PDB file of N, CA and C in Angstrom:
ATOM      1  N   MET A   1       0.561  -1.384   0.172  1.00  0.00           N
ATOM      2  CA  MET A   1      -0.222   0.205  -0.315  1.00  0.00           C
ATOM      3  C   MET A   1       1.087   0.967   0.079  1.00  0.00           C
ATOM      4  N   ALA A   2       2.269   1.263   0.859  1.00  0.00           N
ATOM      5  CA  ALA A   2       2.619   2.450   0.666  1.00  0.00           C
ATOM      6  C   ALA A   2       3.474   2.723  -0.791  1.00  0.00           C
ATOM      7  N   LEU A   3       4.038   1.742  -1.339  1.00  0.00           N
ATOM      8  CA  LEU A   3       4.278   1.918  -2.749  1.00  0.00           C
ATOM      9  C   LEU A   3       3.558   2.718  -3.558  1.00  0.00           C
ATOM     10  N   MET A   4       1.857   1.994  -3.579  1.00  0.00           N
ATOM     11  CA  MET A   4       0.969   2.936  -4.460  1.00  0.00           C
ATOM     12  C   MET A   4       0.898   4.402  -4.065  1.00  0.00           C
ATOM     13  N   THR A   5       1.069   4.437  -2.719  1.00  0.00           N
ATOM     14  CA  THR A   5       1.094   6.280  -2.137  1.00  0.00           C
ATOM     15  C   THR A   5       2.117   6.897  -2.515  1.00  0.00           C
ATOM     16  N   LYS A   6       3.546   5.939  -2.174  1.00  0.00           N
ATOM     17  CA  LYS A   6       4.529   6.996  -3.493  1.00  0.00           C
ATOM     18  C   LYS A   6       3.947   7.080  -5.097  1.00  0.00           C
ATOM     19  N   VAL A   7       3.415   6.417  -5.399  1.00  0.00           N
ATOM     20  CA  VAL A   7       2.822   6.474  -6.923  1.00  0.00           C
ATOM     21  C   VAL A   7       2.496   7.994  -7.301  1.00  0.00           C
ATOM     22  N   LEU A   8       1.339   7.782  -5.915  1.00  0.00           N
ATOM     23  CA  LEU A   8       0.252   8.936  -6.876  1.00  0.00           C
ATOM     24  C   LEU A   8       1.067  10.257  -6.183  1.00  0.00           C
ATOM     25  N   ASP A   9       1.762   9.933  -5.051  1.00  0.00           N
ATOM     26  CA  ASP A   9       2.541  11.321  -4.642  1.00  0.00           C
ATOM     27  C   ASP A   9       3.315  11.710  -5.867  1.00  0.00           C
ATOM     28  N   ILE A  10       3.972  10.959  -7.040  1.00  0.00           N
ATOM     29  CA  ILE A  10       4.704  11.327  -7.733  1.00  0.00           C
ATOM     30  C   ILE A  10       4.248  11.872  -8.764  1.00  0.00           C
ATOM     31  N   PHE A  11       2.749  11.695  -8.949  1.00  0.00           N
ATOM     32  CA  PHE A  11       2.028  12.082 -10.331  1.00  0.00           C
ATOM     33  C   PHE A  11       1.061  13.203  -9.649  1.00  0.00           C
ATOM     34  N   LYS A  12       0.685  13.466  -8.277  1.00  0.00           N
ATOM     35  CA  LYS A  12       0.688  15.137  -8.063  1.00  0.00           C
ATOM     36  C   LYS A  12       1.652  15.976  -8.070  1.00  0.00           C
ATOM     37  N   SER A  13       2.967  15.534  -8.004  1.00  0.00           N
ATOM     38  CA  SER A  13       3.666  16.664  -7.994  1.00  0.00           C
ATOM     39  C   SER A  13       4.534  16.966  -9.389  1.00  0.00           C
ATOM     40  N   LYS A  14       3.942  16.513 -10.315  1.00  0.00           N
ATOM     41  CA  LYS A  14       4.338  16.373 -11.254  1.00  0.00           C
ATOM     42  C   LYS A  14       5.715  15.835 -11.636  1.00  0.00           C
ATOM     43  N   GLN A  15       6.368  15.286 -10.815  1.00  0.00           N
ATOM     44  CA  GLN A  15       7.874  15.232 -11.192  1.00  0.00           C
ATOM     45  C   GLN A  15       8.084  13.644 -11.545  1.00  0.00           C
ATOM     46  N   ALA A  16       7.507  13.233 -11.907  1.00  0.00           N
ATOM     47  CA  ALA A  16       7.281  11.685 -12.823  1.00  0.00           C
ATOM     48  C   ALA A  16       7.698  11.779 -14.118  1.00  0.00           C
ATOM     49  N   PHE A  17       8.969  11.216 -14.527  1.00  0.00           N
ATOM     50  CA  PHE A  17       8.935  11.536 -16.095  1.00  0.00           C
ATOM     51  C   PHE A  17       7.887   9.857 -17.228  1.00  0.00           C
ATOM     52  N   VAL A  18       7.883  10.752 -18.475  1.00  0.00           N
ATOM     53  CA  VAL A  18       7.667   9.161 -19.107  1.00  0.00           C
ATOM     54  C   VAL A  18       8.689   9.426 -20.319  1.00  0.00           C
ATOM     55  N   ILE A  19       8.384   8.197 -20.858  1.00  0.00           N
ATOM     56  CA  ILE A  19       9.388   7.824 -22.456  1.00  0.00           C
ATOM     57  C   ILE A  19       8.805   7.965 -22.790  1.00  0.00           C
ATOM     58  N   CYS A  20       8.673   8.201 -24.139  1.00  0.00           N
ATOM     59  CA  CYS A  20       7.618   7.955 -25.267  1.00  0.00           C
ATOM     60  C   CYS A  20       7.989   6.322 -26.404  1.00  0.00           C
ATOM     61  N   GLN A  21       7.086   5.565 -26.072  1.00  0.00           N
ATOM     62  CA  GLN A  21       7.452   4.054 -26.665  1.00  0.00           C
ATOM     63  C   GLN A  21       7.986   3.826 -28.001  1.00  0.00           C
ATOM     64  N   GLU A  22       7.395   5.220 -28.641  1.00  0.00           N
ATOM     65  CA  GLU A  22       7.703   5.294 -30.488  1.00  0.00           C
ATOM     66  C   GLU A  22       9.605   5.871 -30.467  1.00  0.00           C
ATOM     67  N   CYS A  23       9.439   7.120 -29.955  1.00  0.00           N
ATOM     68  CA  CYS A  23      10.614   8.178 -30.066  1.00  0.00           C
ATOM     69  C   CYS A  23      11.554   8.165 -29.137  1.00  0.00           C
ATOM     70  N   HIS A  24      11.523   7.670 -27.842  1.00  0.00           N
ATOM     71  CA  HIS A  24      12.117   7.468 -27.274  1.00  0.00           C
ATOM     72  C   HIS A  24      12.306   8.617 -26.306  1.00  0.00           C
ATOM     73  N   HIS A  25      11.408   9.730 -26.598  1.00  0.00           N
ATOM     74  CA  HIS A  25      10.476  11.298 -25.933  1.00  0.00           C
ATOM     75  C   HIS A  25      11.353  11.570 -24.967  1.00  0.00           C
ATOM     76  N   LYS A  26      12.353  11.756 -23.324  1.00  0.00           N
ATOM     77  CA  LYS A  26      11.624  11.461 -22.183  1.00  0.00           C
ATOM     78  C   LYS A  26      11.004  13.109 -21.879  1.00  0.00           C
ATOM     79  N   GLY A  27      10.380  13.189 -21.434  1.00  0.00           N
ATOM     80  CA  GLY A  27       9.552  14.539 -20.964  1.00  0.00           C
ATOM     81  C   GLY A  27       8.776  14.404 -19.471  1.00  0.00           C
ATOM     82  N   ARG A  28       8.567  15.454 -18.681  1.00  0.00           N
ATOM     83  CA  ARG A  28       7.681  15.020 -17.352  1.00  0.00           C
ATOM     84  C   ARG A  28       5.891  14.807 -18.303  1.00  0.00           C
ATOM     85  N   PHE A  29       5.857  14.124 -17.037  1.00  0.00           N
ATOM     86  CA  PHE A  29       4.476  14.131 -16.591  1.00  0.00           C
ATOM     87  C   PHE A  29       2.908  15.056 -17.526  1.00  0.00           C
ATOM     88  N   ASP A  30       3.338  16.397 -16.940  1.00  0.00           N
ATOM     89  CA  ASP A  30       2.557  16.907 -17.686  1.00  0.00           C
ATOM     90  C   ASP A  30       2.803  17.663 -19.290  1.00  0.00           C
ATOM     91  N   GLU A  31       3.686  17.501 -19.851  1.00  0.00           N
ATOM     92  CA  GLU A  31       4.490  17.732 -20.874  1.00  0.00           C
ATOM     93  C   GLU A  31       3.383  16.671 -21.978  1.00  0.00           C
ATOM     94  N   PHE A  32       3.176  15.489 -21.462  1.00  0.00           N
ATOM     95  CA  PHE A  32       1.854  14.827 -22.143  1.00  0.00           C
ATOM     96  C   PHE A  32       0.376  14.917 -22.491  1.00  0.00           C
ATOM     97  N   LYS A  33       0.063  15.003 -23.154  1.00  0.00           N
ATOM     98  CA  LYS A  33      -1.207  15.078 -23.176  1.00  0.00           C
ATOM     99  C   LYS A  33      -1.904  13.916 -22.874  1.00  0.00           C
ATOM    100  N   ILE A  34      -2.945  13.758 -22.139  1.00  0.00           N
ATOM    101  CA  ILE A  34      -3.956  12.904 -21.865  1.00  0.00           C
ATOM    102  C   ILE A  34      -5.188  12.694 -22.519  1.00  0.00           C
ATOM    103  N   GLU A  35      -4.870  11.668 -23.507  1.00  0.00           N
ATOM    104  CA  GLU A  35      -6.593  11.517 -24.407  1.00  0.00           C
ATOM    105  C   GLU A  35      -7.728  10.609 -23.425  1.00  0.00           C
ATOM    106  N   ASP A  36      -8.495  10.971 -23.518  1.00  0.00           N
ATOM    107  CA  ASP A  36      -9.397  10.318 -22.740  1.00  0.00           C
ATOM    108  C   ASP A  36      -8.857   9.271 -21.279  1.00  0.00           C
ATOM    109  N   SER A  37      -8.144  10.055 -20.617  1.00  0.00           N
ATOM    110  CA  SER A  37      -8.139   8.971 -19.252  1.00  0.00           C
ATOM    111  C   SER A  37      -6.766   8.274 -19.597  1.00  0.00           C
ATOM    112  N   ILE A  38      -7.165   7.384 -20.930  1.00  0.00           N
ATOM    113  CA  ILE A  38      -6.014   6.175 -20.888  1.00  0.00           C
ATOM    114  C   ILE A  38      -4.941   6.549 -21.371  1.00  0.00           C
ATOM    115  N   MET A  39      -5.374   6.793 -22.561  1.00  0.00           N
ATOM    116  CA  MET A  39      -4.374   7.219 -23.697  1.00  0.00           C
ATOM    117  C   MET A  39      -2.800   8.565 -23.317  1.00  0.00           C
ATOM    118  N   MET A  40      -1.972   8.879 -23.230  1.00  0.00           N
ATOM    119  CA  MET A  40      -1.227   9.520 -23.832  1.00  0.00           C
ATOM    120  C   MET A  40      -0.389   9.812 -24.770  1.00  0.00           C
ATOM    121  N   HIS A  41      -0.302  10.967 -25.231  1.00  0.00           N
ATOM    122  CA  HIS A  41      -0.008  11.862 -26.675  1.00  0.00           C
ATOM    123  C   HIS A  41       1.283  12.514 -26.607  1.00  0.00           C
ATOM    124  N   CYS A  42       2.387  11.722 -27.308  1.00  0.00           N
ATOM    125  CA  CYS A  42       3.782  12.482 -27.110  1.00  0.00           C
ATOM    126  C   CYS A  42       3.980  13.549 -27.623  1.00  0.00           C
ATOM    127  N   PRO A  43       4.047  15.105 -27.369  1.00  0.00           N
ATOM    128  CA  PRO A  43       4.286  16.153 -27.919  1.00  0.00           C
ATOM    129  C   PRO A  43       5.495  15.943 -29.037  1.00  0.00           C
ATOM    130  N   HIS A  44       6.483  15.389 -28.662  1.00  0.00           N
ATOM    131  CA  HIS A  44       7.939  15.254 -29.939  1.00  0.00           C
ATOM    132  C   HIS A  44       7.363  14.437 -31.312  1.00  0.00           C
ATOM    133  N   CYS A  45       6.245  13.175 -30.984  1.00  0.00           N
ATOM    134  CA  CYS A  45       6.539  12.471 -32.311  1.00  0.00           C
ATOM    135  C   CYS A  45       4.557  12.326 -32.703  1.00  0.00           C
ATOM    136  N   HIS A  46       3.693  12.629 -31.758  1.00  0.00           N
ATOM    137  CA  HIS A  46       2.984  12.623 -31.629  1.00  0.00           C
ATOM    138  C   HIS A  46       1.996  11.199 -31.722  1.00  0.00           C
ATOM    139  N   TYR A  47       2.721  10.553 -31.404  1.00  0.00           N
ATOM    140  CA  TYR A  47       2.137   8.886 -31.151  1.00  0.00           C
ATOM    141  C   TYR A  47       1.490   8.501 -29.457  1.00  0.00           C
ATOM    142  N   SER A  48       0.348   8.128 -29.801  1.00  0.00           N
ATOM    143  CA  SER A  48      -0.348   7.735 -28.638  1.00  0.00           C
ATOM    144  C   SER A  48      -0.291   6.411 -28.854  1.00  0.00           C
ATOM    145  N   PHE A  49      -0.200   6.089 -26.983  1.00  0.00           N
ATOM    146  CA  PHE A  49       0.216   4.892 -25.866  1.00  0.00           C
ATOM    147  C   PHE A  49      -0.731   4.809 -24.904  1.00  0.00           C
ATOM    148  N   ASN A  50      -0.765   3.640 -24.429  1.00  0.00           N
ATOM    149  CA  ASN A  50      -1.947   3.269 -23.717  1.00  0.00           C
ATOM    150  C   ASN A  50      -0.906   3.749 -22.013  1.00  0.00           C
ATOM    151  N   ARG A  51      -0.870   4.619 -21.313  1.00  0.00           N
ATOM    152  CA  ARG A  51      -0.685   4.821 -19.935  1.00  0.00           C
ATOM    153  C   ARG A  51      -0.523   3.813 -18.943  1.00  0.00           C
ATOM    154  N   LYS A  52      -1.858   3.074 -18.948  1.00  0.00           N
ATOM    155  CA  LYS A  52      -1.896   1.703 -17.972  1.00  0.00           C
ATOM    156  C   LYS A  52      -0.757   0.930 -17.790  1.00  0.00           C
ATOM    157  N   ARG A  53      -0.231   1.170 -18.818  1.00  0.00           N
ATOM    158  CA  ARG A  53       0.826  -0.819 -19.782  1.00  0.00           C
ATOM    159  C   ARG A  53       1.851   0.287 -19.989  1.00  0.00           C
ATOM    160  N   HIS A  54       2.342   1.708 -18.995  1.00  0.00           N
ATOM    161  CA  HIS A  54       3.647   1.992 -19.488  1.00  0.00           C
ATOM    162  C   HIS A  54       4.424   2.250 -17.893  1.00  0.00           C
ATOM    163  N   LYS A  55       5.239   2.541 -17.962  1.00  0.00           N
ATOM    164  CA  LYS A  55       6.582   2.363 -17.003  1.00  0.00           C
ATOM    165  C   LYS A  55       6.995   4.088 -17.161  1.00  0.00           C
ATOM    166  N   LEU A  56       7.021   4.422 -15.876  1.00  0.00           N
ATOM    167  CA  LEU A  56       7.375   5.807 -15.171  1.00  0.00           C
ATOM    168  C   LEU A  56       8.516   5.724 -14.711  1.00  0.00           C
ATOM    169  N   SER A  57       9.230   6.497 -14.860  1.00  0.00           N
ATOM    170  CA  SER A  57       9.755   6.810 -13.887  1.00  0.00           C
ATOM    171  C   SER A  57      10.704   7.891 -13.101  1.00  0.00           C
ATOM    172  N   SER A  58      10.718   8.249 -11.922  1.00  0.00           N
ATOM    173  CA  SER A  58      11.052   9.638 -11.135  1.00  0.00           C
ATOM    174  C   SER A  58      12.406   9.795 -10.506  1.00  0.00           C
ATOM    175  N   ILE A  59      12.516  10.980 -10.127  1.00  0.00           N
ATOM    176  CA  ILE A  59      13.717  11.990 -10.702  1.00  0.00           C
ATOM    177  C   ILE A  59      14.818  10.965  -9.839  1.00  0.00           C
TER     178      ILE A  59
END
């Protein structure tokens, strides 16, 4: 349960980084547009991917 709380804190603080699965662009979580609460949209190559199946990294 503590791990889930830590993940939620990373999301809330916007310090999570997302790496695009297509072009490997790395950016802050808030740079990537979220479409219909599941799909994320890369600002660099415009690739859409499922955020629930995507790995996030923190600072």
